């Protein structure tokens, strides 16, 4: 068995691999860039090696540095996770050449599946159905256009070297073909250094169905059933589940058998995924599901398969790499219940899903019984989402007896998880799960684009939230207590015969004076959760996963960019270019505290009143997201 393992990755997948390694009694070595010096995967590993600057191409993508780190720490094996070097055949070869165990597909399998056209040909030879289309060497534009005309529109032009949803163009009419071809080739040449394309029939009502397979060095191949990853945004998966809704046992059997044939065709060893595209216009039918591509690595969405099969896929990867046979026979593998995963991203749906980086001043990820709820994350409260890497905060995974329960559980989990002040797609995820289309199991890859704005939470808080927030402030003022748990519920809250009062509140986008009349009566139909923001006299209320920030305000209102309670917030995302005070300093009203560079302009943030600097949360060079508390000023006694 392997005794020590280097994880050539970061974030949640590095942490997830360390978890399993630890259970197997394997010593773990993390690698990290400058930006990740304090990262969770580094804290979790037994040992960690610095491999360079923050940019991935100078650290996580440099094979030599990773192999040197393995040598230096005496690690026997390297697990690449997903992304980065996981499907780099040259790196896999270099690892083996250095006398280390590569926990991944063989270089020859990676190469065989690396180009879409070669992979499709291989699959056709193995009797695996592939999407109808043109695969030939002849790349002459006239010839390609003639092929597209013959296939019939719409067609999809795909870069043979493409990946990650890049290098694809849908063409709806013959007249548009040439322009689309040109732009696709341009993108392919600049992104992949190879401008060759293939053409496929564009599948209308497409669903993305993939099969998890495993092969070992003893010639065995098994499948672990399918996942449905049809809920996508711009060809990127958003929510994944297993099994696929509406999959009949017969169709499943045919599909999984085709996946096993595909794996056998390349003598596959380790974990792999065969991706298929289904024309679901009349439900899932075996004769309308075609091979799309093979991913020769562990997938982001592997946990849903783990949940329904009870198998730890990383453990299998490690055992197989060590030469053991696959730990289970096909007949022993069964589907139990239903699992769904949602990818919680630090991105803002309201601004076209722009990444929202910065410190996670608050981070709460719902914890429930492990048999039903699972969180995979690479960050904790206080960590930062860095602009250098994929801005995923966590994967939220549920496992329930049936699909409807799993959806309910995941909505609950999302609504009870939050990050602040970094913006997330939680509200968007919640709405996707809430849609009739998703609930009925009838989602195609175009769903999000078609649904558009209806999936984006409103920036303004619902009116009843202002009321709930006012009650919350009043209740706290009465008891002068800070909650001992992060959550307070307002379900059915009643204020009987309370005297008329009003509360000044700074809420999303505005400040309001909210009158509270005696006997405010709220029925159980709505339930609002409040969570305090650490270090701030403010709290969040949630609506379908979307947080709305409220803070007590003074009637006279605060200065620009500053809350009336002395918390100086970043008015927009930016970089701190100067800090003019230190913690403990006395400051006068109007005195410059911090200068922020944002939108190519400098913004000076000043003290709202005379007082002392109670907290200084940034330093020169800090990247901050909108709403980050930069400085907290305690007001001087009058
Ligand atoms: P990549 O390697 O860039 O991920 P894929 O070939 O896996 O590209 O395709 C990515 C996504 O594009 C699929 O999940 C599916 O949503 C869509 N897609 C791919 N091929 C077709 C097709 N022939 N018709 C319609 N949609 C397609």
JSON list of N, CA and C in Angstrom, two decimals, residues 368-408:
[
{"chain": "A", "resi": 368, "resn": "UNK", "atom": "N", "xyz": [-25.27, 19.00, 8.77]},
{"chain": "A", "resi": 368, "resn": "UNK", "atom": "CA", "xyz": [-26.35, 18.14, 9.23]},
{"chain": "A", "resi": 368, "resn": "UNK", "atom": "C", "xyz": [-25.81, 16.74, 9.35]},
{"chain": "A", "resi": 369, "resn": "UNK", "atom": "N", "xyz": [-26.67, 15.76, 9.60]},
{"chain": "A", "resi": 369, "resn": "UNK", "atom": "CA", "xyz": [-26.18, 14.38, 9.71]},
{"chain": "A", "resi": 369, "resn": "UNK", "atom": "C", "xyz": [-25.39, 14.00, 8.45]},
{"chain": "A", "resi": 370, "resn": "UNK", "atom": "N", "xyz": [-24.22, 13.41, 8.65]},
{"chain": "A", "resi": 370, "resn": "UNK", "atom": "CA", "xyz": [-23.32, 13.11, 7.53]},
{"chain": "A", "resi": 370, "resn": "UNK", "atom": "C", "xyz": [-23.95, 12.17, 6.50]},
{"chain": "A", "resi": 371, "resn": "UNK", "atom": "N", "xyz": [-24.91, 11.35, 6.93]},
{"chain": "A", "resi": 371, "resn": "UNK", "atom": "CA", "xyz": [-25.54, 10.45, 5.97]},
{"chain": "A", "resi": 371, "resn": "UNK", "atom": "C", "xyz": [-26.40, 11.20, 4.96]},
{"chain": "A", "resi": 372, "resn": "UNK", "atom": "N", "xyz": [-26.80, 12.42, 5.31]},
{"chain": "A", "resi": 372, "resn": "UNK", "atom": "CA", "xyz": [-27.67, 13.19, 4.42]},
{"chain": "A", "resi": 372, "resn": "UNK", "atom": "C", "xyz": [-27.01, 14.43, 3.84]},
{"chain": "A", "resi": 373, "resn": "UNK", "atom": "N", "xyz": [-26.09, 15.02, 4.61]},
{"chain": "A", "resi": 373, "resn": "UNK", "atom": "CA", "xyz": [-25.51, 16.30, 4.18]},
{"chain": "A", "resi": 373, "resn": "UNK", "atom": "C", "xyz": [-23.99, 16.21, 4.17]},
{"chain": "A", "resi": 374, "resn": "UNK", "atom": "N", "xyz": [-23.40, 16.75, 3.12]},
{"chain": "A", "resi": 374, "resn": "UNK", "atom": "CA", "xyz": [-21.94, 16.68, 2.99]},
{"chain": "A", "resi": 374, "resn": "UNK", "atom": "C", "xyz": [-21.44, 17.99, 2.39]},
{"chain": "A", "resi": 375, "resn": "UNK", "atom": "N", "xyz": [-20.37, 18.49, 2.96]},
{"chain": "A", "resi": 375, "resn": "UNK", "atom": "CA", "xyz": [-19.76, 19.72, 2.45]},
{"chain": "A", "resi": 375, "resn": "UNK", "atom": "C", "xyz": [-18.33, 19.41, 2.03]},
{"chain": "A", "resi": 376, "resn": "UNK", "atom": "N", "xyz": [-17.95, 19.84, 0.85]},
{"chain": "A", "resi": 376, "resn": "UNK", "atom": "CA", "xyz": [-16.55, 19.75, 0.43]},
{"chain": "A", "resi": 376, "resn": "UNK", "atom": "C", "xyz": [-16.08, 21.18, 0.21]},
{"chain": "A", "resi": 377, "resn": "UNK", "atom": "N", "xyz": [-15.08, 21.58, 0.95]},
{"chain": "A", "resi": 377, "resn": "UNK", "atom": "CA", "xyz": [-14.62, 22.96, 0.81]},
{"chain": "A", "resi": 377, "resn": "UNK", "atom": "C", "xyz": [-13.12, 23.07, 1.04]},
{"chain": "A", "resi": 378, "resn": "UNK", "atom": "N", "xyz": [-12.55, 24.15, 0.53]},
{"chain": "A", "resi": 378, "resn": "UNK", "atom": "CA", "xyz": [-11.13, 24.42, 0.74]},
{"chain": "A", "resi": 378, "resn": "UNK", "atom": "C", "xyz": [-10.92, 25.66, 1.57]},
{"chain": "A", "resi": 379, "resn": "UNK", "atom": "N", "xyz": [-12.02, 26.21, 2.11]},
{"chain": "A", "resi": 379, "resn": "UNK", "atom": "CA", "xyz": [-11.89, 27.45, 2.88]},
{"chain": "A", "resi": 379, "resn": "UNK", "atom": "C", "xyz": [-12.68, 27.38, 4.19]},
{"chain": "A", "resi": 380, "resn": "UNK", "atom": "N", "xyz": [-12.29, 28.23, 5.11]},
{"chain": "A", "resi": 380, "resn": "UNK", "atom": "CA", "xyz": [-13.01, 28.39, 6.36]},
{"chain": "A", "resi": 380, "resn": "UNK", "atom": "C", "xyz": [-13.23, 29.88, 6.57]},
{"chain": "A", "resi": 381, "resn": "UNK", "atom": "N", "xyz": [-14.08, 30.19, 7.54]},
{"chain": "A", "resi": 381, "resn": "UNK", "atom": "CA", "xyz": [-14.30, 31.60, 7.86]},
{"chain": "A", "resi": 381, "resn": "UNK", "atom": "C", "xyz": [-12.97, 32.28, 8.15]},
{"chain": "A", "resi": 382, "resn": "UNK", "atom": "N", "xyz": [-12.77, 33.46, 7.58]},
{"chain": "A", "resi": 382, "resn": "UNK", "atom": "CA", "xyz": [-11.51, 34.17, 7.78]},
{"chain": "A", "resi": 382, "resn": "UNK", "atom": "C", "xyz": [-10.56, 33.99, 6.61]},
{"chain": "A", "resi": 383, "resn": "UNK", "atom": "N", "xyz": [-10.74, 32.91, 5.82]},
{"chain": "A", "resi": 383, "resn": "UNK", "atom": "CA", "xyz": [-9.91, 32.72, 4.63]},
{"chain": "A", "resi": 383, "resn": "UNK", "atom": "C", "xyz": [-10.38, 33.66, 3.53]},
{"chain": "A", "resi": 384, "resn": "UNK", "atom": "N", "xyz": [-9.62, 33.68, 2.45]},
{"chain": "A", "resi": 384, "resn": "UNK", "atom": "CA", "xyz": [-10.00, 34.56, 1.33]},
{"chain": "A", "resi": 384, "resn": "UNK", "atom": "C", "xyz": [-10.25, 33.75, 0.08]},
{"chain": "A", "resi": 385, "resn": "UNK", "atom": "N", "xyz": [-11.13, 34.26, -0.77]},
{"chain": "A", "resi": 385, "resn": "UNK", "atom": "CA", "xyz": [-11.28, 33.70, -2.11]},
{"chain": "A", "resi": 385, "resn": "UNK", "atom": "C", "xyz": [-10.33, 34.51, -2.98]},
{"chain": "A", "resi": 386, "resn": "UNK", "atom": "N", "xyz": [-9.34, 33.83, -3.53]},
{"chain": "A", "resi": 386, "resn": "UNK", "atom": "CA", "xyz": [-8.29, 34.53, -4.25]},
{"chain": "A", "resi": 386, "resn": "UNK", "atom": "C", "xyz": [-8.66, 34.72, -5.72]},
{"chain": "A", "resi": 387, "resn": "UNK", "atom": "N", "xyz": [-8.21, 35.82, -6.32]},
{"chain": "A", "resi": 387, "resn": "UNK", "atom": "CA", "xyz": [-8.53, 36.04, -7.73]},
{"chain": "A", "resi": 387, "resn": "UNK", "atom": "C", "xyz": [-7.73, 35.13, -8.66]},
{"chain": "A", "resi": 388, "resn": "UNK", "atom": "N", "xyz": [-6.80, 34.36, -8.11]},
{"chain": "A", "resi": 388, "resn": "UNK", "atom": "CA", "xyz": [-5.91, 33.57, -8.97]},
{"chain": "A", "resi": 388, "resn": "UNK", "atom": "C", "xyz": [-6.50, 32.26, -9.46]},
{"chain": "A", "resi": 389, "resn": "UNK", "atom": "N", "xyz": [-7.49, 31.74, -8.73]},
{"chain": "A", "resi": 389, "resn": "UNK", "atom": "CA", "xyz": [-7.99, 30.40, -9.06]},
{"chain": "A", "resi": 389, "resn": "UNK", "atom": "C", "xyz": [-9.50, 30.41, -9.19]},
{"chain": "A", "resi": 390, "resn": "UNK", "atom": "N", "xyz": [-10.00, 29.22, -9.53]},
{"chain": "A", "resi": 390, "resn": "UNK", "atom": "CA", "xyz": [-11.43, 29.01, -9.63]},
{"chain": "A", "resi": 390, "resn": "UNK", "atom": "C", "xyz": [-12.11, 29.47, -8.33]},
{"chain": "A", "resi": 391, "resn": "UNK", "atom": "N", "xyz": [-13.12, 30.37, -8.43]},
{"chain": "A", "resi": 391, "resn": "UNK", "atom": "CA", "xyz": [-13.69, 30.92, -7.20]},
{"chain": "A", "resi": 391, "resn": "UNK", "atom": "C", "xyz": [-14.75, 30.05, -6.54]},
{"chain": "A", "resi": 392, "resn": "UNK", "atom": "N", "xyz": [-14.56, 28.74, -6.55]},
{"chain": "A", "resi": 392, "resn": "UNK", "atom": "CA", "xyz": [-15.53, 27.88, -5.88]},
{"chain": "A", "resi": 392, "resn": "UNK", "atom": "C", "xyz": [-15.32, 27.94, -4.37]},
{"chain": "A", "resi": 393, "resn": "UNK", "atom": "N", "xyz": [-16.40, 28.13, -3.62]},
{"chain": "A", "resi": 393, "resn": "UNK", "atom": "CA", "xyz": [-16.30, 28.16, -2.16]},
{"chain": "A", "resi": 393, "resn": "UNK", "atom": "C", "xyz": [-16.50, 26.76, -1.60]},
{"chain": "A", "resi": 394, "resn": "UNK", "atom": "N", "xyz": [-17.48, 26.06, -2.12]},
{"chain": "A", "resi": 394, "resn": "UNK", "atom": "CA", "xyz": [-17.78, 24.74, -1.58]},
{"chain": "A", "resi": 394, "resn": "UNK", "atom": "C", "xyz": [-18.69, 23.98, -2.52]},
{"chain": "A", "resi": 395, "resn": "UNK", "atom": "N", "xyz": [-18.71, 22.67, -2.32]},
{"chain": "A", "resi": 395, "resn": "UNK", "atom": "CA", "xyz": [-19.71, 21.85, -2.97]},
{"chain": "A", "resi": 395, "resn": "UNK", "atom": "C", "xyz": [-20.65, 21.40, -1.86]},
{"chain": "A", "resi": 396, "resn": "UNK", "atom": "N", "xyz": [-21.93, 21.63, -2.05]},
{"chain": "A", "resi": 396, "resn": "UNK", "atom": "CA", "xyz": [-22.93, 21.23, -1.07]},
{"chain": "A", "resi": 396, "resn": "UNK", "atom": "C", "xyz": [-23.63, 20.00, -1.63]},
{"chain": "A", "resi": 397, "resn": "UNK", "atom": "N", "xyz": [-23.60, 18.92, -0.87]},
{"chain": "A", "resi": 397, "resn": "UNK", "atom": "CA", "xyz": [-24.09, 17.65, -1.40]},
{"chain": "A", "resi": 397, "resn": "UNK", "atom": "C", "xyz": [-25.13, 17.06, -0.45]},
{"chain": "A", "resi": 398, "resn": "UNK", "atom": "N", "xyz": [-26.22, 16.57, -0.99]},
{"chain": "A", "resi": 398, "resn": "UNK", "atom": "CA", "xyz": [-27.23, 15.91, -0.16]},
{"chain": "A", "resi": 398, "resn": "UNK", "atom": "C", "xyz": [-27.48, 14.51, -0.69]},
{"chain": "A", "resi": 399, "resn": "UNK", "atom": "N", "xyz": [-27.92, 13.64, 0.22]},
{"chain": "A", "resi": 399, "resn": "UNK", "atom": "CA", "xyz": [-28.27, 12.27, -0.14]},
{"chain": "A", "resi": 399, "resn": "UNK", "atom": "C", "xyz": [-29.57, 11.94, 0.58]},
{"chain": "A", "resi": 400, "resn": "UNK", "atom": "N", "xyz": [-30.61, 11.59, -0.17]},
{"chain": "A", "resi": 400, "resn": "UNK", "atom": "CA", "xyz": [-31.90, 11.30, 0.44]},
{"chain": "A", "resi": 400, "resn": "UNK", "atom": "C", "xyz": [-32.50, 10.06, -0.22]},
{"chain": "A", "resi": 401, "resn": "UNK", "atom": "N", "xyz": [-33.63, 9.63, 0.32]},
{"chain": "A", "resi": 401, "resn": "UNK", "atom": "CA", "xyz": [-34.25, 8.42, -0.20]},
{"chain": "A", "resi": 401, "resn": "UNK", "atom": "C", "xyz": [-34.72, 8.60, -1.64]},
{"chain": "A", "resi": 402, "resn": "UNK", "atom": "N", "xyz": [-35.24, 9.79, -1.94]},
{"chain": "A", "resi": 402, "resn": "UNK", "atom": "CA", "xyz": [-35.73, 10.01, -3.29]},
{"chain": "A", "resi": 402, "resn": "UNK", "atom": "C", "xyz": [-35.36, 11.42, -3.75]},
{"chain": "A", "resi": 403, "resn": "UNK", "atom": "N", "xyz": [-35.61, 11.69, -5.01]},
{"chain": "A", "resi": 403, "resn": "UNK", "atom": "CA", "xyz": [-35.17, 12.94, -5.61]},
{"chain": "A", "resi": 403, "resn": "UNK", "atom": "C", "xyz": [-35.87, 14.15, -5.02]},
{"chain": "A", "resi": 404, "resn": "UNK", "atom": "N", "xyz": [-37.18, 14.05, -4.79]},
{"chain": "A", "resi": 404, "resn": "UNK", "atom": "CA", "xyz": [-37.92, 15.20, -4.25]},
{"chain": "A", "resi": 404, "resn": "UNK", "atom": "C", "xyz": [-37.36, 15.60, -2.88]},
{"chain": "A", "resi": 405, "resn": "UNK", "atom": "N", "xyz": [-37.10, 14.61, -2.04]},
{"chain": "A", "resi": 405, "resn": "UNK", "atom": "CA", "xyz": [-36.54, 14.91, -0.72]},
{"chain": "A", "resi": 405, "resn": "UNK", "atom": "C", "xyz": [-35.15, 15.52, -0.85]},
{"chain": "A", "resi": 406, "resn": "UNK", "atom": "N", "xyz": [-34.37, 14.99, -1.78]},
{"chain": "A", "resi": 406, "resn": "UNK", "atom": "CA", "xyz": [-33.01, 15.50, -1.96]},
{"chain": "A", "resi": 406, "resn": "UNK", "atom": "C", "xyz": [-33.05, 16.98, -2.37]},
{"chain": "A", "resi": 407, "resn": "UNK", "atom": "N", "xyz": [-33.98, 17.33, -3.24]},
{"chain": "A", "resi": 407, "resn": "UNK", "atom": "CA", "xyz": [-34.09, 18.73, -3.66]},
{"chain": "A", "resi": 407, "resn": "UNK", "atom": "C", "xyz": [-34.46, 19.61, -2.46]},
{"chain": "A", "resi": 408, "resn": "UNK", "atom": "N", "xyz": [-35.47, 19.16, -1.68]},
{"chain": "A", "resi": 408, "resn": "UNK", "atom": "CA", "xyz": [-35.86, 19.93, -0.49]},
{"chain": "A", "resi": 408, "resn": "UNK", "atom": "C", "xyz": [-34.66, 20.11, 0.45]}
]
